[in-house]
Amino acid sequence: MIISGKDIAAQLRSDMQQQVDAMREMYGRAPSLVVIQVGDDPASTIYVRNKMRAAEFCHIQSRQILLPSSITESDLCKQIEELNRDNNVDGILVQLPLPEHIDEEHILRAIRAEKDVDGFHPDNAAYLWLHQPLVKKHVASIYNPVPDYGCTIPCTPKGILSLLASTGVELDGKRAVMVGRSDIVGKPMAKLLMDRQCTVTLAHSHTSDLPAVCREADILIVAVGKPKLISADCIKPGAIVIDVGINRLPDGTLSGDVDFEACKDIAAHITPVPGGVGPMTVTMLMQNTIDCFRRRMAK
Ligand code: GUN
């Protein structure tokens, strides 16, 4: 069965629209998000445009700040500090990658953890790794995919948990293989799956006999950026396969990291590219903005 991230994202966004309208009634203003783009990288321009459109749809107040690629690190920090201090700003996102002369880690630390809607600030990452939420009390659904960690959870792993919830498959006790060990997807995903009582393998470019490792997976998640790396011989019959990759092929078409056509009849559930994980990541950014607003208002 194909998991339509596009349809699930649309359902979640309609629900968020209503949540945001109710919040505006209650608190006198809607949650607000500021997206900073440095330079004019074409891929970043498309991603930022998608984020602004999603915010508009959800009735989240949003603003885009476009800065020249020649901006200094210290001027970018000053801009971020101004937004940190602004009580009417709930979420701040700096679109990555940044120009080479700017230290990304430094910039991600400059955003106040409470306004970090990506979940990339070291305080949010540490909280995720050190905190053990009460999973037993949590009933996962597409609307509520992760238990309350009290911090921002990165958007892509959170969106993937929502997709997994849509299948209705129980995660407890399952073998999960995460291919890719990035800070944005692989590492947080592995921790979230461990907390859901999965036995997790974190595979990467140096893993020997990757197909054999993947074949053990009841849940296979791939985020490496190599088109069609995962072929039919990597899939355990009946597995759930989640493809995070979006790769442009020489003929101009898009392909995931999974050979979709070869794997779709072996897997029980599989995400397409496009229309799988991508729309969910942007949707979870909206949810994270709403959650940051809610936490700030509760203080
Ligand atoms: N560039 C590509 N993906 C992302 C993302 O999720 N967040 C940010 N800030 N930049 C990105």
GROMACS .gro file of C-alpha atoms and ligand atoms in nm:
model
  310
    1MET     CA    1   0.000   0.000   0.000
    2ILE     CA    2   0.125   0.347  -0.086
    3ILE     CA    3   0.145   0.589   0.208
    4SER     CA    4   0.033   0.925   0.073
    5GLY     CA    5   0.223   1.189   0.268
    6LYS     CA    6   0.052   1.445   0.049
    7ASP     CA    7  -0.298   1.341   0.164
    8ILE     CA    8  -0.202   1.303   0.530
    9ALA     CA    9  -0.028   1.642   0.523
   10ALA     CA   10  -0.341   1.803   0.376
   11GLN     CA   11  -0.554   1.652   0.651
   12LEU     CA   12  -0.313   1.776   0.921
   13ARG     CA   13  -0.293   2.125   0.772
   14SER     CA   14  -0.674   2.163   0.773
   15ASP     CA   15  -0.675   2.060   1.138
   16MET     CA   16  -0.398   2.310   1.218
   17GLN     CA   17  -0.589   2.588   1.045
   18GLN     CA   18  -0.869   2.534   1.298
   19GLN     CA   19  -0.624   2.512   1.590
   20VAL     CA   20  -0.462   2.839   1.482
   21ASP     CA   21  -0.797   3.017   1.443
   22ALA     CA   22  -0.893   2.908   1.796
   23MET     CA   23  -0.557   3.029   1.929
   24ARG     CA   24  -0.600   3.367   1.765
   25GLU     CA   25  -0.938   3.401   1.937
   26MET     CA   26  -0.790   3.300   2.270
   27TYR     CA   27  -0.461   3.491   2.273
   28GLY     CA   28  -0.533   3.784   2.042
   29ARG     CA   29  -0.277   3.681   1.783
   30ALA     CA   30  -0.182   3.378   1.575
   31PRO     CA   31   0.146   3.184   1.612
   32SER     CA   32   0.418   3.351   1.406
   33LEU     CA   33   0.713   3.219   1.209
   34VAL     CA   34   1.009   3.404   1.059
   35VAL     CA   35   1.214   3.231   0.788
   36ILE     CA   36   1.558   3.373   0.707
   37GLN     CA   37   1.716   3.295   0.373
   38VAL     CA   38   2.075   3.399   0.307
   39GLY     CA   39   2.160   3.426  -0.063
   40ASP     CA   40   1.955   3.296  -0.355
   41ASP     CA   41   2.029   2.925  -0.381
   42PRO     CA   42   1.749   2.800  -0.612
   43ALA     CA   43   1.669   2.488  -0.405
   44SER     CA   44   1.647   2.699  -0.087
   45THR     CA   45   1.418   2.946  -0.263
   46ILE     CA   46   1.177   2.662  -0.348
   47TYR     CA   47   1.189   2.518   0.007
   48VAL     CA   48   1.131   2.860   0.164
   49ARG     CA   49   0.842   2.929  -0.073
   50ASN     CA   50   0.680   2.597   0.027
   51LYS     CA   51   0.718   2.686   0.396
   52MET     CA   52   0.562   3.031   0.347
   53ARG     CA   53   0.270   2.880   0.151
   54ALA     CA   54   0.207   2.618   0.419
   55ALA     CA   55   0.212   2.885   0.691
   56GLU     CA   56  -0.036   3.095   0.496
   57PHE     CA   57  -0.265   2.795   0.452
   58CYS     CA   58  -0.254   2.719   0.826
   59HIS     CA   59  -0.325   3.089   0.908
   60ILE     CA   60   0.015   3.110   1.080
   61GLN     CA   61   0.159   3.461   1.062
   62SER     CA   62   0.477   3.436   0.859
   63ARG     CA   63   0.752   3.661   0.738
   64GLN     CA   64   1.045   3.594   0.510
   65ILE     CA   65   1.374   3.780   0.554
   66LEU     CA   66   1.601   3.763   0.251
   67LEU     CA   67   1.963   3.860   0.325
   68PRO     CA   68   2.252   3.893   0.077
   69SER     CA   69   2.506   3.608   0.070
   70SER     CA   70   2.774   3.868   0.152
   71ILE     CA   71   2.627   3.927   0.500
   72THR     CA   72   2.877   3.874   0.784
   73GLU     CA   73   2.821   3.613   1.053
   74SER     CA   74   2.799   3.884   1.316
   75ASP     CA   75   2.533   4.080   1.124
   76LEU     CA   76   2.330   3.762   1.079
   77CYS     CA   77   2.360   3.696   1.455
   78LYS     CA   78   2.239   4.051   1.527
   79GLN     CA   79   1.934   3.990   1.309
   80ILE     CA   80   1.862   3.664   1.494
   81GLU     CA   81   1.904   3.831   1.834
   82GLU     CA   82   1.651   4.094   1.738
   83LEU     CA   83   1.401   3.817   1.656
   84ASN     CA   84   1.492   3.633   1.978
   85ARG     CA   85   1.387   3.944   2.172
   86ASP     CA   86   1.068   4.008   1.972
   87ASN     CA   87   0.774   3.884   2.182
   88ASN     CA   88   0.556   3.855   1.873
   89VAL     CA   89   0.787   3.600   1.709
   90ASP     CA   90   0.739   3.236   1.815
   91GLY     CA   91   0.948   3.050   1.559
   92ILE     CA   92   1.274   3.135   1.383
   93LEU     CA   93   1.416   2.925   1.100
   94VAL     CA   94   1.741   2.990   0.915
   95GLN     CA   95   1.733   2.803   0.586
   96LEU     CA   96   2.039   2.583   0.533
   97PRO     CA   97   2.288   2.559   0.371
   98LEU     CA   98   2.454   2.891   0.457
   99PRO     CA   99   2.736   3.052   0.256
  100GLU     CA  100   3.078   2.901   0.334
  101HIS     CA  101   3.209   3.198   0.535
  102ILE     CA  102   2.929   3.154   0.792
  103ASP     CA  103   2.961   2.890   1.065
  104GLU     CA  104   2.632   2.699   1.057
  105GLU     CA  105   2.672   2.558   1.406
  106HIS     CA  106   2.730   2.906   1.544
  107ILE     CA  107   2.412   3.035   1.378
  108LEU     CA  108   2.198   2.743   1.494
  109ARG     CA  109   2.316   2.809   1.851
  110ALA     CA  110   2.226   3.179   1.817
  111ILE     CA  111   1.854   3.103   1.778
  112ARG     CA  112   1.688   3.080   2.121
  113ALA     CA  113   1.609   2.713   2.183
  114GLU     CA  114   1.245   2.803   2.264
  115LYS     CA  115   1.206   2.956   1.916
  116ASP     CA  116   1.403   2.689   1.728
  117VAL     CA  117   1.128   2.532   1.514
  118ASP     CA  118   1.375   2.302   1.334
  119GLY     CA  119   1.486   2.137   1.660
  120PHE     CA  120   1.852   2.187   1.559
  121HIS     CA  121   1.966   2.385   1.865
  122PRO     CA  122   2.200   2.178   2.086
  123ASP     CA  123   1.964   2.223   2.384
  124ASN     CA  124   1.678   2.068   2.186
  125ALA     CA  125   1.900   1.786   2.055
  126ALA     CA  126   2.030   1.715   2.407
  127TYR     CA  127   1.680   1.718   2.550
  128LEU     CA  128   1.566   1.462   2.293
  129TRP     CA  129   1.860   1.231   2.373
  130LEU     CA  130   1.849   1.260   2.750
  131HIS     CA  131   1.476   1.269   2.807
  132GLN     CA  132   1.269   0.954   2.836
  133PRO     CA  133   0.905   1.052   2.791
  134LEU     CA  134   0.622   0.842   2.928
  135VAL     CA  135   0.561   0.645   2.608
  136LYS     CA  136   0.318   0.410   2.780
  137LYS     CA  137   0.075   0.695   2.830
  138HIS     CA  138   0.109   0.815   2.472
  139VAL     CA  139  -0.137   0.702   2.207
  140ALA     CA  140   0.026   0.770   1.872
  141SER     CA  141  -0.180   0.902   1.584
  142ILE     CA  142  -0.112   1.104   1.271
  143TYR     CA  143  -0.213   1.413   1.474
  144ASN     CA  144  -0.002   1.330   1.778
  145PRO     CA  145   0.293   1.127   1.649
  146VAL     CA  146   0.539   1.178   1.937
  147PRO     CA  147   0.502   1.186   2.314
  148ASP     CA  148   0.577   1.516   2.486
  149TYR     CA  149   0.953   1.562   2.515
  150GLY     CA  150   0.915   1.923   2.630
  151CYS     CA  151   1.136   2.037   2.342
  152THR     CA  152   1.118   2.075   1.964
  153ILE     CA  153   1.153   1.749   1.771
  154PRO     CA  154   1.310   1.780   1.421
  155CYS     CA  155   1.043   1.801   1.150
  156THR     CA  156   1.134   1.509   0.924
  157PRO     CA  157   1.154   1.238   1.195
  158LYS     CA  158   0.834   1.372   1.349
  159GLY     CA  159   0.661   1.358   1.011
  160ILE     CA  160   0.783   1.003   0.959
  161LEU     CA  161   0.630   0.896   1.292
  162SER     CA  162   0.302   1.044   1.172
  163LEU     CA  163   0.329   0.839   0.849
  164LEU     CA  164   0.405   0.526   1.053
  165ALA     CA  165   0.100   0.596   1.271
  166SER     CA  166  -0.113   0.615   0.954
  167THR     CA  167  -0.035   0.249   0.877
  168GLY     CA  168  -0.185   0.134   1.209
  169VAL     CA  169   0.114  -0.101   1.257
  170GLU     CA  170   0.230  -0.143   1.619
  171LEU     CA  171   0.595  -0.031   1.654
  172ASP     CA  172   0.669  -0.196   1.989
  173GLY     CA  173   0.923  -0.478   1.947
  174LYS     CA  174   0.983  -0.420   1.574
  175ARG     CA  175   1.323  -0.422   1.405
  176ALA     CA  176   1.391  -0.078   1.255
  177VAL     CA  177   1.680   0.004   1.025
  178MET     CA  178   1.765   0.370   0.969
  179VAL     CA  179   2.002   0.420   0.674
  180GLY     CA  180   2.180   0.756   0.711
  181ARG     CA  181   2.322   0.911   1.028
  182SER     CA  182   2.260   1.284   0.981
  183ASP     CA  183   2.185   1.517   1.272
  184ILE     CA  184   1.864   1.626   1.097
  185VAL     CA  185   1.709   1.286   1.018
  186GLY     CA  186   1.904   0.968   1.102
  187LYS     CA  187   2.018   1.033   1.458
  188PRO     CA  188   1.695   1.183   1.598
  189MET     CA  189   1.488   0.920   1.412
  190ALA     CA  190   1.689   0.639   1.575
  191LYS     CA  191   1.629   0.783   1.924
  192LEU     CA  192   1.256   0.834   1.863
  193LEU     CA  193   1.219   0.474   1.740
  194MET     CA  194   1.412   0.341   2.041
  195ASP     CA  195   1.168   0.529   2.265
  196ARG     CA  196   0.885   0.354   2.083
  197GLN     CA  197   1.044   0.021   2.184
  198CYS     CA  198   1.191  -0.065   1.843
  199THR     CA  199   1.525  -0.243   1.811
  200VAL     CA  200   1.716   0.006   1.599
  201THR     CA  201   2.013  -0.031   1.366
  202LEU     CA  202   2.170   0.291   1.243
  203ALA     CA  203   2.335   0.203   0.911
  204HIS     CA  204   2.552   0.435   0.700
  205SER     CA  205   2.796   0.456   0.409
  206HIS     CA  206   3.050   0.226   0.582
  207THR     CA  207   2.800  -0.045   0.676
  208SER     CA  208   2.909  -0.376   0.526
  209ASP     CA  209   2.651  -0.580   0.337
  210LEU     CA  210   2.386  -0.311   0.358
  211PRO     CA  211   2.122  -0.524   0.175
  212ALA     CA  212   2.150  -0.796   0.444
  213VAL     CA  213   2.110  -0.537   0.720
  214CYS     CA  214   1.809  -0.380   0.545
  215ARG     CA  215   1.644  -0.720   0.494
  216GLU     CA  216   1.617  -0.752   0.874
  217ALA     CA  217   1.400  -0.443   0.889
  218ASP     CA  218   1.029  -0.447   0.968
  219ILE     CA  219   1.063  -0.071   0.931
  220LEU     CA  220   1.319   0.060   0.683
  221ILE     CA  221   1.389   0.434   0.666
  222VAL     CA  222   1.636   0.568   0.412
  223ALA     CA  223   1.790   0.917   0.413
  224VAL     CA  224   2.118   0.917   0.224
  225GLY     CA  225   2.068   1.112  -0.100
  226LYS     CA  226   2.163   0.834  -0.344
  227PRO     CA  227   1.901   0.762  -0.612
  228LYS     CA  228   1.765   0.405  -0.605
  229LEU     CA  229   2.029   0.285  -0.355
  230ILE     CA  230   1.770   0.050  -0.205
  231SER     CA  231   1.672  -0.229  -0.445
  232ALA     CA  232   1.427  -0.519  -0.415
  233ASP     CA  233   1.688  -0.742  -0.246
  234CYS     CA  234   1.700  -0.498   0.049
  235ILE     CA  235   1.333  -0.538   0.143
  236LYS     CA  236   1.184  -0.789   0.386
  237PRO     CA  237   0.842  -0.896   0.255
  238GLY     CA  238   0.572  -0.704   0.445
  239ALA     CA  239   0.808  -0.428   0.566
  240ILE     CA  240   0.722  -0.058   0.596
  241VAL     CA  241   0.955   0.145   0.373
  242ILE     CA  242   1.000   0.520   0.424
  243ASP     CA  243   1.202   0.708   0.162
  244VAL     CA  244   1.340   1.046   0.269
  245GLY     CA  245   1.560   1.102  -0.039
  246ILE     CA  246   1.474   1.348  -0.314
  247ASN     CA  247   1.721   1.322  -0.602
  248ARG     CA  248   1.708   1.488  -0.943
  249LEU     CA  249   1.799   1.237  -1.217
  250PRO     CA  250   1.985   1.338  -1.537
  251ASP     CA  251   1.654   1.320  -1.730
  252GLY     CA  252   1.508   1.585  -1.496
  253THR     CA  253   1.272   1.353  -1.306
  254LEU     CA  254   1.278   1.304  -0.928
  255SER     CA  255   1.375   0.979  -0.760
  256GLY     CA  256   1.399   0.874  -0.399
  257ASP     CA  257   1.675   0.668  -0.238
  258VAL     CA  258   1.452   0.361  -0.287
  259ASP     CA  259   1.380   0.198  -0.622
  260PHE     CA  260   1.005   0.246  -0.577
  261GLU     CA  261   0.885   0.036  -0.872
  262ALA     CA  262   1.105  -0.259  -0.773
  263CYS     CA  263   1.012  -0.247  -0.402
  264LYS     CA  264   0.646  -0.147  -0.395
  265ASP     CA  265   0.503  -0.499  -0.427
  266ILE     CA  266   0.737  -0.648  -0.166
  267ALA     CA  267   0.673  -0.388   0.105
  268ALA     CA  268   0.339  -0.378   0.287
  269HIS     CA  269   0.354   0.004   0.303
  270ILE     CA  270   0.583   0.238   0.109
  271THR     CA  271   0.616   0.614   0.057
  272PRO     CA  272   0.644   0.760  -0.294
  273VAL     CA  273   0.878   1.042  -0.403
  274PRO     CA  274   0.751   1.306  -0.446
  275GLY     CA  275   0.438   1.308  -0.227
  276GLY     CA  276   0.573   1.104   0.064
  277VAL     CA  277   0.796   1.246   0.336
  278GLY     CA  278   0.847   1.592   0.179
  279PRO     CA  279   0.500   1.740   0.248
  280MET     CA  280   0.511   1.598   0.602
  281THR     CA  281   0.835   1.779   0.688
  282VAL     CA  282   0.684   2.117   0.601
  283THR     CA  283   0.364   2.026   0.787
  284MET     CA  284   0.559   1.940   1.103
  285LEU     CA  285   0.733   2.276   1.080
  286MET     CA  286   0.389   2.432   1.112
  287GLN     CA  287   0.310   2.203   1.407
  288ASN     CA  288   0.640   2.297   1.573
  289THR     CA  289   0.557   2.667   1.531
  290ILE     CA  290   0.218   2.611   1.693
  291ASP     CA  291   0.383   2.412   1.975
  292CYS     CA  292   0.645   2.685   2.039
  293PHE     CA  293   0.363   2.941   2.059
  294ARG     CA  294   0.166   2.721   2.298
  295ARG     CA  295   0.466   2.668   2.527
  296ARG     CA  296   0.542   3.042   2.530
  297MET     CA  297   0.180   3.129   2.612
  298ALA     CA  298   0.173   2.872   2.893
  299LYS     CA  299   0.468   3.040   3.071
  300GUN     N1  300   1.761   2.293   0.439
  300GUN     C1  301   1.716   2.172   0.395
  300GUN     N2  302   1.631   2.119   0.486
  300GUN     C2  303   1.622   2.206   0.588
  300GUN     C3  304   1.549   2.207   0.710
  300GUN     O1  305   1.476   2.114   0.745
  300GUN     N3  306   1.567   2.318   0.788
  300GUN     C4  307   1.649   2.420   0.754
  300GUN     N4  308   1.660   2.523   0.839
  300GUN     N5  309   1.718   2.421   0.641
  300GUN     C5  310   1.704   2.315   0.559
   0.00000   0.00000   0.00000
